[in-house]
Short mmCIF file of C-alpha atoms in Angstrom, two decimals:
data_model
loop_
_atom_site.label_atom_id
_atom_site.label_comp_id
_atom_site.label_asym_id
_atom_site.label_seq_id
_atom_site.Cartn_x
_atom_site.Cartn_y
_atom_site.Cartn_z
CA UNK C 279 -8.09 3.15 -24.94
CA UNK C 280 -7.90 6.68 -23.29
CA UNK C 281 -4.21 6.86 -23.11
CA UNK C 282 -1.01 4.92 -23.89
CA UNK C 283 2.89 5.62 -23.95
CA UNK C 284 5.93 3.09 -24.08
CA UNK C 285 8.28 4.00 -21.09
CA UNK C 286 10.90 2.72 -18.91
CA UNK C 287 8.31 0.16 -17.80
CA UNK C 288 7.45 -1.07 -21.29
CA UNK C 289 3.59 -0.01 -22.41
CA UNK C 290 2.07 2.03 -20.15
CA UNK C 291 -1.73 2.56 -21.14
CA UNK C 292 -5.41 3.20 -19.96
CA UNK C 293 -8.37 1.37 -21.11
CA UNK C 294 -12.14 1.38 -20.36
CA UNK C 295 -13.49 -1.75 -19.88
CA UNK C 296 -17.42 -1.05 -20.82
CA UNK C 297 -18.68 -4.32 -20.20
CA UNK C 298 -17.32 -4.31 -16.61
CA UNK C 299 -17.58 -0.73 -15.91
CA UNK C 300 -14.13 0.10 -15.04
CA UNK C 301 -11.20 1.78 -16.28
CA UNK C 302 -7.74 0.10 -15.58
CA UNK C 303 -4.04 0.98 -15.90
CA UNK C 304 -1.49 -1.07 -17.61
CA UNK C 305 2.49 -1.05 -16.91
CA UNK C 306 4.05 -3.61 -18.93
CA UNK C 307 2.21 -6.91 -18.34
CA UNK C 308 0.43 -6.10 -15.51
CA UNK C 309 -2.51 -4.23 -14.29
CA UNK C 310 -1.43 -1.65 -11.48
CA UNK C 311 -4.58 -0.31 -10.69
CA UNK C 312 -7.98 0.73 -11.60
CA UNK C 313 -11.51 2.13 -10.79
CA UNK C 314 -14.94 1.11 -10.95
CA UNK C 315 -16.24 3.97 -13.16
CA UNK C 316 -19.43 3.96 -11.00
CA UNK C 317 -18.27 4.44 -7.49
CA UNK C 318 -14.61 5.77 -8.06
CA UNK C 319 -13.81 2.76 -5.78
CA UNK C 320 -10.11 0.85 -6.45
CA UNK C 321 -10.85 -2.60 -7.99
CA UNK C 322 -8.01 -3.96 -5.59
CA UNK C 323 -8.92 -3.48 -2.66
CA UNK C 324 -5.41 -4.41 -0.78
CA UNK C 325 -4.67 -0.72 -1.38
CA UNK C 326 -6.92 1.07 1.16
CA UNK C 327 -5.52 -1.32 3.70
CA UNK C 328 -2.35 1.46 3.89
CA UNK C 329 -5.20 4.08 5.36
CA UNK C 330 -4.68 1.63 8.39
CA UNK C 331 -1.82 3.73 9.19
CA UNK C 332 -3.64 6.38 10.75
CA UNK C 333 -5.91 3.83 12.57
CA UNK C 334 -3.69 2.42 15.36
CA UNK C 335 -4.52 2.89 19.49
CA UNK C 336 -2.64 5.39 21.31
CA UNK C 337 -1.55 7.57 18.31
CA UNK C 338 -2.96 11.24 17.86
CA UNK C 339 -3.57 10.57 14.25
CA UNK C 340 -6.19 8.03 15.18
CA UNK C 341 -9.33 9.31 14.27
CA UNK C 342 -10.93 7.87 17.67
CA UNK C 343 -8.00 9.81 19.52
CA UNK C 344 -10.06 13.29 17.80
CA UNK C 345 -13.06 12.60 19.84
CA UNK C 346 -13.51 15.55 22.65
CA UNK C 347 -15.97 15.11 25.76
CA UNK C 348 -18.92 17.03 25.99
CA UNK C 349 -20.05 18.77 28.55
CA UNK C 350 -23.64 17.91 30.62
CA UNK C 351 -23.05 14.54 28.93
CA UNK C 352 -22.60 11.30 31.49
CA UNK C 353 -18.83 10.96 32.74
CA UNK C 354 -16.85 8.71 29.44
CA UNK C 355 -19.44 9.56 27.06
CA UNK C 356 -17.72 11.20 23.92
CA UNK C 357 -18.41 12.51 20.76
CA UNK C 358 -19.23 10.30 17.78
CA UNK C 359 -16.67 10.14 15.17
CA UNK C 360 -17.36 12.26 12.22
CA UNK C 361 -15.80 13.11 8.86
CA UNK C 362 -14.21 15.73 10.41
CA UNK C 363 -12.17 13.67 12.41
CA UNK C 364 -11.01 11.51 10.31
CA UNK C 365 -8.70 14.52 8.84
CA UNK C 366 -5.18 15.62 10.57
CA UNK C 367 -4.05 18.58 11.35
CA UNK C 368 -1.87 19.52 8.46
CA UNK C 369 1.58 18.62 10.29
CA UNK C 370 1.10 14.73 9.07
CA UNK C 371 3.34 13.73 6.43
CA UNK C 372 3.72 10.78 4.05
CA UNK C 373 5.98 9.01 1.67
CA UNK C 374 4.24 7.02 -1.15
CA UNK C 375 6.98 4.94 -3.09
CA UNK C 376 5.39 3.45 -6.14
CA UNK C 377 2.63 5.43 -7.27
CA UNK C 378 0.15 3.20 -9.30
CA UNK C 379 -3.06 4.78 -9.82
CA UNK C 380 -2.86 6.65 -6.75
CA UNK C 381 -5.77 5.48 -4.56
CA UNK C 382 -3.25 5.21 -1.37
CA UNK C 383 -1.75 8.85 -1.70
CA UNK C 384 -5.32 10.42 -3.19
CA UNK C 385 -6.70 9.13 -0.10
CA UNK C 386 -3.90 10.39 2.33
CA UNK C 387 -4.69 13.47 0.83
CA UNK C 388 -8.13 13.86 1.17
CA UNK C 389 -7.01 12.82 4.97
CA UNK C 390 -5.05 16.73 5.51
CA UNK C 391 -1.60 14.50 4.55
CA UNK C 392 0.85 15.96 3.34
CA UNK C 393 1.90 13.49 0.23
CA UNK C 394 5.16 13.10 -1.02
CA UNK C 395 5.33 10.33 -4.28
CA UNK C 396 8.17 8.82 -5.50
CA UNK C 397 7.36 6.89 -9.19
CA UNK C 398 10.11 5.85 -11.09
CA UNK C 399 8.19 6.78 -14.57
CA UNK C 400 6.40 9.86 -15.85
CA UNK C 401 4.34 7.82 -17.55
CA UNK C 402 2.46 6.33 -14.63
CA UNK C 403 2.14 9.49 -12.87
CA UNK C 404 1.25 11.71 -16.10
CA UNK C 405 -2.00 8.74 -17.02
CA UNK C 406 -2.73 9.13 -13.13
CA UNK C 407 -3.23 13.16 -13.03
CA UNK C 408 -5.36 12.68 -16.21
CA UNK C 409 -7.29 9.94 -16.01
CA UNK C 410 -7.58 8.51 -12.32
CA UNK C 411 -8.20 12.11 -10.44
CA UNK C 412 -4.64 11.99 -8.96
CA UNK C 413 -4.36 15.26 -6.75
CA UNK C 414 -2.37 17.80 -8.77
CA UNK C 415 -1.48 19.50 -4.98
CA UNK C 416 0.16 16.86 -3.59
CA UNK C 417 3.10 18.06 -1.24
CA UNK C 418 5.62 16.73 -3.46
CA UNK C 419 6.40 14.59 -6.43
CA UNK C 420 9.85 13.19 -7.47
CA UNK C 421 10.28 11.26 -10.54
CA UNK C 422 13.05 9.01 -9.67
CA UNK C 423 14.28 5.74 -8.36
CA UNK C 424 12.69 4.61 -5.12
CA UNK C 425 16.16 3.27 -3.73
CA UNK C 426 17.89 6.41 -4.70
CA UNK C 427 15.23 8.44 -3.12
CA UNK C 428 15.15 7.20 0.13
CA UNK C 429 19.00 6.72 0.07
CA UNK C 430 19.44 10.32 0.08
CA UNK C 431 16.71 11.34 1.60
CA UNK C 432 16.48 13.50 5.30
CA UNK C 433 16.23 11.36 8.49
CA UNK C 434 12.59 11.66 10.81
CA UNK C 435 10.89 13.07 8.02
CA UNK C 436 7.80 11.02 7.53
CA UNK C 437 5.10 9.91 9.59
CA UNK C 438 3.89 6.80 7.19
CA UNK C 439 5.51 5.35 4.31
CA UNK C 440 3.99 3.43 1.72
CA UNK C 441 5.41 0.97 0.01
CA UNK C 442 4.30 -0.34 -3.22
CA UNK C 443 6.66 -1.66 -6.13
CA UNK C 444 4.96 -4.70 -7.25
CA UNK C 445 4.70 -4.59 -11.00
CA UNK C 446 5.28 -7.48 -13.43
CA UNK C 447 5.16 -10.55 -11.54
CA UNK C 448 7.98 -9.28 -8.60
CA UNK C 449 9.37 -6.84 -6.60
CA UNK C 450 12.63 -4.37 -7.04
CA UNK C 451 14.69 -6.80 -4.95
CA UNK C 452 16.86 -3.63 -3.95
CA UNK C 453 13.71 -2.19 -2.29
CA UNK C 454 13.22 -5.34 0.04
CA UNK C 455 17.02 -5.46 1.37
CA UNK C 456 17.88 -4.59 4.88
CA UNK C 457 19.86 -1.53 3.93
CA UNK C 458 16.47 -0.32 2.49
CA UNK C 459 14.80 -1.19 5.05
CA UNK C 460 17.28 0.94 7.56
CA UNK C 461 17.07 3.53 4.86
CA UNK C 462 12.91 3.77 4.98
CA UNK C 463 13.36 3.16 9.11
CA UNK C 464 15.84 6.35 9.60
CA UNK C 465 13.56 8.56 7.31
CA UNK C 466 10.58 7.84 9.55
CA UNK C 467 9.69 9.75 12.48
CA UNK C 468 10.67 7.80 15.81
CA UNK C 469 6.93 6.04 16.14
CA UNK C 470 6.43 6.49 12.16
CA UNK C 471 5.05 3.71 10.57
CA UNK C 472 5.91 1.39 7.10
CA UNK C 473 3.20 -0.12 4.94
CA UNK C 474 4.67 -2.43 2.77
CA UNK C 475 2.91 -4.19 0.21
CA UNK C 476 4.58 -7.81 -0.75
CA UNK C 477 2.94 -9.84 -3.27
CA UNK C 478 3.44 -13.45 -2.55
CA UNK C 479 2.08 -16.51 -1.39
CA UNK C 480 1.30 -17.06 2.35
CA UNK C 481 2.60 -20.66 2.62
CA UNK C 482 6.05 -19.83 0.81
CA UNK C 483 7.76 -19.94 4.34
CA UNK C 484 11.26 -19.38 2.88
CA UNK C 485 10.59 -16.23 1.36
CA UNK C 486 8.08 -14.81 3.72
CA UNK C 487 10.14 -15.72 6.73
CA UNK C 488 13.29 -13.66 5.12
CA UNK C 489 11.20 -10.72 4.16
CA UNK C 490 9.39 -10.59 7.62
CA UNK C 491 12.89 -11.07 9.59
CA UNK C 492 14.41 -8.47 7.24
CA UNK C 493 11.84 -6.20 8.38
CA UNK C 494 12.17 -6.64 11.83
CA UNK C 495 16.00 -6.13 11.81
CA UNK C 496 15.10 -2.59 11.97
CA UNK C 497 11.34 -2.70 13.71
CA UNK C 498 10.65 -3.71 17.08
CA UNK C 499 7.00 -4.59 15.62
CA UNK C 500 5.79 -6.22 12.75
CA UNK C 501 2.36 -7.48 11.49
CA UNK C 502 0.93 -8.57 8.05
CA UNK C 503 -2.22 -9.01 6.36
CA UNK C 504 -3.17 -10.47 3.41
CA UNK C 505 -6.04 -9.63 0.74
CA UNK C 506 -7.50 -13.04 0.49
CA UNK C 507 -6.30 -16.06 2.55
CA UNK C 508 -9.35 -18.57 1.28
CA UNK C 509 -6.06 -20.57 -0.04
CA UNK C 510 -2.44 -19.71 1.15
CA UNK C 511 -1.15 -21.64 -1.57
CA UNK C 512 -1.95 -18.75 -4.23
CA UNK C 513 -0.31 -15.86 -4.48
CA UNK C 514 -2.09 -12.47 -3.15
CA UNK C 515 -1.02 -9.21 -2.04
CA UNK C 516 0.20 -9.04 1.89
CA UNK C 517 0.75 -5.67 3.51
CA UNK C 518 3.16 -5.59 6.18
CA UNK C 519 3.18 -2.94 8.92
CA UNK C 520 6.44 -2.15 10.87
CA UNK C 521 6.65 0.44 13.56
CA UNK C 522 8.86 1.37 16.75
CA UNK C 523 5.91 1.18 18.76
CA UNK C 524 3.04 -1.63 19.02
CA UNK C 525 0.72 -1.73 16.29
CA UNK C 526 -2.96 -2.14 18.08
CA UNK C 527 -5.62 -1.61 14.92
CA UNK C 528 -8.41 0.72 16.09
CA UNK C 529 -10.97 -0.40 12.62
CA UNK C 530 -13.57 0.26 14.96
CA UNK C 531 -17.71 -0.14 14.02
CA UNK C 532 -18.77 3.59 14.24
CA UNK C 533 -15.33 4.25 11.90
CA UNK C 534 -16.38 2.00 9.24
CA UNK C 535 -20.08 3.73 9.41
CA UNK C 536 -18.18 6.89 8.64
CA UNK C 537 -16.39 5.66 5.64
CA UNK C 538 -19.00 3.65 3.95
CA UNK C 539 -19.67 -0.04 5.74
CA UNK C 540 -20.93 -1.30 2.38
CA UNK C 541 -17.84 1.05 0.05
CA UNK C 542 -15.31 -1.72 -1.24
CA UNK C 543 -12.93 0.34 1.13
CA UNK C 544 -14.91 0.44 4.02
CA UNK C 545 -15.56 -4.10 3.39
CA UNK C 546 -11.81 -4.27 2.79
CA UNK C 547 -10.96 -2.31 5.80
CA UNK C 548 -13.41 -3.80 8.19
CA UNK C 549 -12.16 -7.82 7.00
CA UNK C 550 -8.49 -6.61 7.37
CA UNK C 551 -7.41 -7.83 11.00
CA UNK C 552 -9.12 -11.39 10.19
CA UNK C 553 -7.17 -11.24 7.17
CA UNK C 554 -3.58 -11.36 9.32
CA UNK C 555 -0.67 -13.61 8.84
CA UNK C 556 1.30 -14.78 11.36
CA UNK C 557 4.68 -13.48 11.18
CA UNK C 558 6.35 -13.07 14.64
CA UNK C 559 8.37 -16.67 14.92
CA UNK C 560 9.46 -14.82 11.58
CA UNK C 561 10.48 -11.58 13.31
CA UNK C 562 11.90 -13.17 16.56
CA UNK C 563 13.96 -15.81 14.63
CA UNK C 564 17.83 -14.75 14.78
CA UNK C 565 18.66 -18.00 13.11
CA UNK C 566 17.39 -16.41 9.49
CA UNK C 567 19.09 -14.60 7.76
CA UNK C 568 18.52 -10.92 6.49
CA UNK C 569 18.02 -9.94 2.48
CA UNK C 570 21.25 -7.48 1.82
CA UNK C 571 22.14 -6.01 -0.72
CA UNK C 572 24.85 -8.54 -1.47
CA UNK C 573 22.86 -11.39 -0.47
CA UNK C 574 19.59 -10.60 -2.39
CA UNK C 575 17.40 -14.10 -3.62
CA UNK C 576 14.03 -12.50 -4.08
CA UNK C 577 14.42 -12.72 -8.03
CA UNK C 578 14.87 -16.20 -8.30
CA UNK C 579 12.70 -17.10 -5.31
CA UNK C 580 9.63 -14.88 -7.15
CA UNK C 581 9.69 -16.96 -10.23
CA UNK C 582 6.80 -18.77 -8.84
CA UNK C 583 4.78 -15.99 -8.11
CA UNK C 584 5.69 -14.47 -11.39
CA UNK C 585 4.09 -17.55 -13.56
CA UNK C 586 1.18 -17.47 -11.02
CA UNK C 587 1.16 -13.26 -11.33
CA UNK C 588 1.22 -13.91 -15.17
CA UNK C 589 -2.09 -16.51 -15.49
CA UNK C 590 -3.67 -14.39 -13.05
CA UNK C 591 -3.15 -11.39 -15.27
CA UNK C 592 -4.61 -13.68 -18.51
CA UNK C 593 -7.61 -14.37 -16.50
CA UNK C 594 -8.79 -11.03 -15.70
CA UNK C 595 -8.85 -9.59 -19.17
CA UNK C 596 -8.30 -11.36 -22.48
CA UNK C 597 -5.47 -12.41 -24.12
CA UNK C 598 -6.02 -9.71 -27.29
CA UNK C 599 -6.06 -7.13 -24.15
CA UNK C 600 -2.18 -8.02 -24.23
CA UNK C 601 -1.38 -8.41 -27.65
CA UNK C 602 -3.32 -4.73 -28.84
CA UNK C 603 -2.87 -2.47 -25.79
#
């Protein structure tokens, strides 16, 4: 064990796993994040799915939109992508609301984006800047309530949100009502776009149809994608994507050369789009109703995913893993 503290989320602690050659974060009983000591990679993978947010057709932060014709060169022929690219222009900015180990907002960074992070304990963030290579220069950091936070925070300020809450088996139901939602949708610019990562399980058409139609009270588009779909009876992690203006994925070949084809981001990135669930009769349907704040089921509807979230947790490291750290 490298680290450990008890705070608002219960035990919040990092241990290196030798055997396995990674080192992982705990936050009560579950594991937010980690890294392959090795590579520096994330061992979930679900999170580099939010650097899809810069990948979409027809926006300038697309890194094929970057590409400039050359002269003497055959009419259409343009420049191959490069690293170079692939970074903004400084003006970008992004919300991160549930900070983990940081992978999403470390890599947003690297990207020229200027990161704000919202994480409701010091903890998390303090064992991040020390032990996972969180960016000390981020734009911003407020230690505070997500809800609160974007409650009170200025309209069209961010380009992307992220999304990210899931810790102990559920979500902050007060994150996934459609007054948040509104909230996070005024705070983005007008073609902005929300990553929001939802762990359940794909066949649970009660709750997934509410979340999705909550969602697209307040976004004319809406697409999600989950990590693993070999059985849509188990719970996974599903990101949704929400935006004023279509959401066409540009995860092109000569993109995924440039970030590593063979990285665990570059594999999770390229398997993404064959990775969607279908949401729309979701969206479209006027006969479900939205989560509010009044009328808020998500904590008794996750109590399923919560047993599953728990075994899955006792499978990946040992029971004394628990019990002693």
């Amino acid at each position: 064990m490298v680290y450990r503290n008890e705070s608002v989320t219960g035990w919040v602690s990092v241990t290196d796993d030798t055997k396995r050659n990674l080192r992982m974060m705990r936050s009560g009983h579950s594991l937010i994040g980690g890294r392959w000591t090795s590579t520096g990679d994330s061992i979930f993978g679900v999170f580099y799915y939010a650097d899809a947010v810069r990948m979409i057709k027809g926006r300038e932060s697309n890194p094929a939109s970057n590409r400039r014709m050359v002269e003497d060169q055959p009419e259409g022929w343009t420049q191959p992508l490069t690293r170079r690219s692939m970074r903004g222009s400084g003006s970008e900015r992004a919300l991160q609301i549930g900070l983990g180990v940081g992978v999403s907002a470390r890599s947003l960074h690297s990207m020229n984006v200027r990161v704000d992070v919202v994480e409701i304990d010091a903890a998390v963030y303090e064992a991040a800047i020390e032990h996972f290579k969180l960016p000390k220069r981020l734009n911003a950091v407020y230690l505070t309530d997500g809800r609160q936070f974007i409650d009170e925070a200025a309209s069209s300020t961010y380009d992307y949100i992220v999304h990210d809450v899931f810790t102990g088996g559920s979500v902050p139901a007060s994150l996934f009502s459609q007054s948040a939602v509104q909230q996070l949708q005024r705070i983005l610019k007008h073609d902005g776009v929300l990553a929001m990562n939802y762990v359940g399980i794909p066949n649970d058409k009660r709750t997934m149809g509410h979340v999705a139609r909550t969602i697209g009270t307040s976004f004319a588009y809406v697409r999600c994608f989950a990590e693993i779909l070999e059985d849509r009876d188990t719970m996974t992690n599903m990101m949704f994507f929400a935006s004023a203006k279509p959401l066409e994925f540009d995860i092109s070949d000569d993109l995924l050369h440039i970030i590593g084809k063979h990285t665990i981001r570059g594999r999770v990135l390229g398997g993404m789009l064959s990775n969607e669930v279908d949401v729309s009769g979701f969206v479209e349907n006027t006969d479900l109703s939205p989560i509010t704040d009044s009328w808020n089921p998500l904590p008794q509807w996750q109590v399923s995913t919560a047993i599953q979230h728990w075994h899955a947790m006792r499978g990946m490291v040992s029971t004394s893993y628990w019990l002693n750290y």
